[in-house]
Short mmCIF file of C-alpha atoms in Angstrom, two decimals:
data_model
loop_
_atom_site.label_atom_id
_atom_site.label_comp_id
_atom_site.label_asym_id
_atom_site.label_seq_id
_atom_site.Cartn_x
_atom_site.Cartn_y
_atom_site.Cartn_z
CA MET K 1 -112.30 89.08 -85.56
CA ILE K 2 -107.97 88.63 -84.97
CA LYS K 3 -107.87 92.37 -84.09
CA VAL K 4 -111.15 92.17 -82.34
CA LEU K 5 -109.53 89.87 -80.08
CA ILE K 6 -105.86 91.30 -79.53
CA SER K 7 -107.76 94.69 -78.86
CA PHE K 8 -109.67 92.64 -75.35
CA LEU K 9 -106.60 91.02 -74.28
CA LYS K 10 -104.57 94.19 -74.22
CA VAL K 11 -107.58 95.18 -72.34
CA LEU K 12 -107.66 92.63 -70.22
CA SER K 13 -103.99 92.60 -69.56
CA VAL K 14 -103.80 96.09 -67.86
CA LEU K 15 -106.81 95.10 -65.63
CA CYS K 16 -104.88 91.80 -64.55
CA ILE K 17 -102.09 93.49 -63.91
CA PHE K 18 -103.74 96.34 -62.15
CA TYR K 19 -105.78 93.40 -60.24
CA GLY K 20 -102.84 91.58 -59.44
CA SER K 21 -100.81 94.20 -57.62
CA ILE K 22 -103.77 94.93 -55.61
CA VAL K 23 -103.61 91.33 -54.57
CA LEU K 24 -100.44 91.58 -53.77
CA LEU K 25 -101.14 93.87 -51.43
CA LEU K 26 -103.48 93.02 -49.51
CA ILE K 27 -102.22 89.28 -49.13
CA GLY K 28 -98.83 89.11 -49.74
CA PRO K 29 -96.27 86.83 -51.97
CA PHE K 30 -96.74 84.42 -49.61
CA ARG K 31 -98.64 81.66 -51.90
CA VAL K 32 -97.97 81.20 -55.34
CA PHE K 33 -101.44 81.62 -56.01
CA SER K 34 -100.98 85.52 -55.05
CA PHE K 35 -99.26 85.81 -57.79
CA PHE K 36 -102.02 84.62 -60.30
CA TYR K 37 -103.45 87.66 -61.72
CA LEU K 38 -100.35 89.36 -62.00
CA ALA K 39 -98.71 86.34 -63.68
CA LEU K 40 -101.74 86.80 -66.40
CA GLY K 41 -101.34 89.78 -66.52
CA ILE K 42 -97.79 89.90 -67.92
CA PHE K 43 -98.80 87.05 -70.11
CA LEU K 44 -101.28 89.01 -71.97
CA PHE K 45 -99.49 92.01 -72.30
CA LEU K 46 -96.32 89.98 -74.13
CA LEU K 47 -98.93 88.24 -76.40
CA SER K 48 -101.18 91.53 -76.67
CA PHE K 49 -98.70 93.69 -77.71
CA PHE K 50 -96.17 92.25 -79.07
CA HIS K 51 -98.40 89.74 -81.21
CA GLN K 52 -96.66 90.70 -84.74
CA ARG K 53 -92.62 89.97 -83.49
CA ILE K 54 -94.66 86.32 -81.98
CA GLU K 55 -96.83 85.92 -84.96
CA ALA K 56 -93.35 86.40 -87.14
CA LEU K 57 -92.01 83.15 -84.45
CA LEU K 58 -94.97 80.84 -84.76
CA THR K 59 -96.42 81.84 -88.06
CA LYS K 60 -99.30 83.17 -88.43
CA ARG K 61 -102.02 80.03 -88.58
CA VAL K 62 -99.83 78.90 -85.22
CA PHE K 63 -100.38 81.92 -83.37
CA SER K 64 -104.16 82.50 -84.36
CA ILE K 65 -104.92 78.36 -83.16
CA LEU K 66 -103.10 80.01 -79.88
CA LEU K 67 -106.12 82.84 -79.38
CA TYR K 68 -108.79 80.73 -79.70
CA VAL K 69 -107.39 78.23 -77.34
CA LEU K 70 -107.07 81.13 -75.14
CA CYS K 71 -110.49 82.05 -75.88
CA ALA K 72 -111.85 78.56 -75.36
CA LEU K 73 -110.04 78.19 -72.43
CA PHE K 74 -112.17 81.29 -71.15
CA ILE K 75 -115.25 79.72 -72.26
CA VAL K 76 -114.55 77.03 -70.04
CA PHE K 77 -114.03 79.32 -66.97
CA VAL K 78 -117.14 81.48 -67.33
CA ILE K 79 -119.41 78.57 -67.11
CA PHE K 80 -117.59 77.04 -64.06
CA GLU K 81 -117.58 79.90 -62.66
CA ALA K 82 -121.56 80.58 -63.43
CA LYS K 83 -121.90 77.22 -61.84
CA ILE K 84 -120.15 78.51 -58.84
CA VAL K 85 -121.00 82.30 -57.87
CA SER K 86 -124.84 80.51 -59.13
CA TYR K 87 -124.68 78.37 -56.18
CA SER K 88 -123.33 81.14 -53.33
CA LEU K 89 -126.66 82.86 -54.10
CA LYS K 90 -128.83 79.64 -53.18
CA ALA K 91 -130.81 80.19 -49.56
CA PRO K 92 -129.60 77.17 -47.13
CA GLU K 93 -132.75 75.17 -45.73
CA LYS K 94 -133.89 75.99 -42.35
CA ASP K 95 -134.36 74.08 -39.52
CA ALA K 96 -131.17 72.00 -40.07
CA ASP K 97 -130.14 69.04 -37.74
CA TYR K 98 -126.21 70.01 -38.21
CA LEU K 99 -124.32 73.28 -39.15
CA ILE K 100 -120.98 72.07 -40.62
CA VAL K 101 -118.08 75.09 -40.32
CA LEU K 102 -115.81 74.49 -42.28
CA GLY K 103 -112.36 75.58 -40.96
CA SER K 104 -110.26 78.78 -41.72
CA GLN K 105 -107.10 80.51 -40.55
CA ILE K 106 -106.80 81.15 -37.00
CA LYS K 107 -104.78 83.91 -35.44
CA GLU K 108 -103.08 84.60 -32.31
CA SER K 109 -105.86 87.71 -32.49
CA GLY K 110 -109.19 85.82 -33.18
CA PRO K 111 -110.36 84.20 -36.06
CA SER K 112 -109.31 85.21 -39.70
CA MET K 113 -111.65 87.56 -41.31
CA ASP K 114 -112.53 85.02 -43.93
CA PHE K 115 -113.07 82.48 -40.85
CA LYS K 116 -114.83 85.41 -39.07
CA ALA K 117 -117.69 85.81 -42.02
CA ARG K 118 -118.27 82.10 -41.99
CA LEU K 119 -118.29 82.00 -37.69
CA ASP K 120 -120.97 85.15 -38.31
CA SER K 121 -123.07 83.53 -41.05
CA ALA K 122 -122.96 80.58 -38.86
CA PHE K 123 -124.42 82.32 -35.99
CA ASP K 124 -126.94 83.77 -37.74
CA TYR K 125 -128.12 80.63 -38.95
CA LEU K 126 -128.36 79.12 -35.29
CA LEU K 127 -130.08 82.07 -33.76
CA GLU K 128 -133.02 81.61 -36.08
CA ASN K 129 -132.58 77.63 -35.64
CA LYS K 130 -132.04 76.96 -32.00
CA ASP K 131 -131.85 73.27 -32.54
CA THR K 132 -128.79 72.98 -34.87
CA ILE K 133 -126.17 71.19 -33.68
CA VAL K 134 -123.16 72.94 -34.76
CA ILE K 135 -119.81 71.10 -36.06
CA THR K 136 -116.43 73.47 -35.93
CA THR K 137 -114.16 72.15 -38.31
CA GLY K 138 -110.30 72.47 -38.76
CA GLY K 139 -106.73 71.45 -37.09
CA LYS K 140 -103.76 73.36 -36.09
CA GLY K 141 -101.98 74.70 -38.72
CA GLU K 142 -98.01 75.22 -38.30
CA ASN K 143 -98.64 79.27 -37.65
CA GLU K 144 -101.94 79.09 -36.04
CA PRO K 145 -101.89 78.81 -31.89
CA ILE K 146 -104.77 76.56 -31.61
CA ALA K 147 -106.78 74.18 -33.54
CA GLU K 148 -109.23 75.75 -36.74
CA ALA K 149 -112.13 73.78 -34.98
CA VAL K 150 -111.67 75.12 -31.26
CA GLY K 151 -110.56 78.74 -32.12
CA GLY K 152 -113.96 78.97 -34.17
CA ALA K 153 -116.10 76.71 -31.06
CA ASP K 154 -114.62 79.61 -28.43
CA TYR K 155 -116.00 82.37 -30.81
CA LEU K 156 -119.81 81.00 -31.24
CA ILE K 157 -119.75 80.37 -27.11
CA GLU K 158 -118.81 83.88 -26.96
CA LYS K 159 -121.57 85.10 -28.93
CA GLY K 160 -123.49 83.38 -27.60
CA ILE K 161 -123.73 79.89 -28.70
CA GLU K 162 -124.61 77.30 -25.63
CA LYS K 163 -121.64 74.58 -25.51
CA GLU K 164 -124.06 72.04 -25.54
CA ARG K 165 -124.72 72.88 -29.11
CA ILE K 166 -121.41 72.65 -30.76
CA ARG K 167 -119.19 69.67 -32.25
CA ILE K 168 -115.44 69.85 -32.39
CA GLU K 169 -113.54 68.62 -35.41
CA ASP K 170 -110.07 69.16 -35.04
CA ARG K 171 -107.85 66.88 -37.05
CA SER K 172 -108.45 67.81 -40.51
CA SER K 173 -106.40 70.37 -42.91
CA THR K 174 -108.29 69.72 -45.86
CA THR K 175 -111.92 70.12 -47.02
CA LEU K 176 -112.20 66.62 -47.51
CA GLU K 177 -111.23 65.88 -44.28
CA ASN K 178 -113.33 68.38 -42.83
CA LEU K 179 -116.34 67.06 -44.32
CA LEU K 180 -115.10 62.99 -43.70
CA ASN K 181 -114.75 63.72 -39.96
CA ALA K 182 -117.87 65.55 -39.72
CA LYS K 183 -119.75 62.87 -41.06
CA THR K 184 -118.20 60.93 -38.60
CA ILE K 185 -119.79 62.86 -35.69
CA ILE K 186 -122.98 62.82 -37.34
CA GLU K 187 -123.13 59.01 -37.71
CA LYS K 188 -122.36 59.05 -33.97
CA GLU K 189 -125.48 60.54 -33.32
CA ASP K 190 -127.60 60.52 -35.74
CA SER K 191 -128.39 58.72 -39.81
CA ILE K 192 -125.96 60.35 -42.11
CA SER K 193 -129.19 59.51 -44.64
CA LYS K 194 -131.64 61.15 -42.88
CA ALA K 195 -129.87 64.14 -41.10
CA LYS K 196 -130.52 67.29 -42.88
CA VAL K 197 -126.99 69.11 -43.16
CA VAL K 198 -125.78 72.77 -43.38
CA ILE K 199 -122.98 73.28 -44.92
CA VAL K 200 -120.81 76.94 -43.69
CA SER K 201 -117.96 78.05 -45.95
CA ALA K 202 -116.84 81.00 -47.53
CA ASP K 203 -119.35 82.22 -50.97
CA TYR K 204 -116.68 81.32 -53.18
CA HIS K 205 -116.37 77.69 -51.59
CA LEU K 206 -119.79 76.32 -51.49
CA TYR K 207 -120.32 75.21 -54.74
CA ARG K 208 -117.08 72.74 -54.37
CA ALA K 209 -117.64 71.73 -50.94
CA SER K 210 -121.60 70.75 -51.75
CA TYR K 211 -120.28 68.23 -54.69
CA ILE K 212 -117.46 66.80 -51.45
CA ALA K 213 -120.05 66.44 -49.43
CA ASP K 214 -122.23 64.38 -52.33
CA LYS K 215 -119.19 62.32 -53.09
CA ILE K 216 -118.73 61.48 -49.81
CA GLY K 217 -122.81 59.96 -49.04
CA MET K 218 -123.98 63.23 -47.71
CA LYS K 219 -126.99 63.52 -49.77
CA ASN K 220 -129.52 65.90 -47.62
CA VAL K 221 -127.43 69.00 -47.91
CA SER K 222 -127.36 72.68 -48.59
CA CYS K 223 -125.34 75.60 -47.73
CA LYS K 224 -124.67 79.37 -46.39
CA GLY K 225 -122.13 81.53 -47.73
CA GLY K 226 -119.95 83.79 -45.49
CA HIS K 227 -119.07 87.34 -46.79
CA GLY K 228 -115.08 88.13 -46.80
CA LEU K 229 -113.23 91.26 -48.26
CA ALA K 230 -115.45 92.18 -51.45
CA VAL K 231 -112.33 93.41 -53.25
CA LEU K 232 -110.86 89.82 -53.03
CA LEU K 233 -113.56 87.91 -54.14
CA PRO K 234 -112.54 87.66 -58.01
CA HIS K 235 -109.01 85.95 -56.80
CA TYR K 236 -111.03 83.82 -54.34
CA TYR K 237 -113.10 83.04 -57.20
CA THR K 238 -110.65 82.02 -59.55
CA ARG K 239 -108.60 80.20 -56.86
CA GLU K 240 -111.69 77.68 -56.43
CA PHE K 241 -112.12 77.38 -59.53
CA PHE K 242 -108.85 75.26 -60.44
CA ALA K 243 -109.40 73.62 -57.03
CA LEU K 244 -112.78 72.28 -58.46
CA ILE K 245 -111.07 70.96 -61.59
CA LYS K 246 -108.26 69.81 -59.51
CA GLU K 247 -111.50 68.13 -56.91
CA VAL K 248 -112.94 66.62 -59.95
CA LEU K 249 -109.54 64.98 -60.85
CA PHE K 250 -109.74 62.98 -57.85
CA PHE K 251 -113.15 61.57 -57.79
CA LEU K 252 -112.61 60.33 -60.91
CA LYS K 253 -109.48 57.88 -60.06
#
């Protein structure tokens, strides 16, 4: 069994190093998590290719326990990821009262690729559901020319969505703040317990967004995803696993 695990880790280490290099080339070394796959690959490479030396240092029993712990963590990861992925495949409810677009990076040239994917997904929904009000969310980050919510609203207006259908929430910096502030906007016009809400975000983000929405009292919620650069999806889905764990721990306080 141990030999099989070692062989599996060798293959996995090479794949992680290869993919981690691609992530760094596309995203750049500006965020800590950009190094995750590369660091994981190097760790697994050292563990699998030099396992005999490590085993001699730790003793065979301790080394075996370490391998089984890694396998258990991998199984937990797969279970969570299956839930995240399955949620991204669900279709949103039709004729929503409100559509909440979660913010993402805005550049001088307009919405980033990820944000544009969310806005295009929202635009498609708004075309099919003429009575739905859209709430764009997101404040102004340090490296952003304007608030994400304002840039998102401008983009939708340019594509033909009437200004009267748009509400702007431009003070938030996290998903929790996005949804709390959007909830406040809805409560000024409608009953939050009765309003049908669709949350639009990146596919990998939908499960966590719906989890947060439920925790703050938004019960009648479904989601719609936007598709970003496909090659980066494993990176973002992996990052989402850790973000979800953090969110669960936050609400357990």
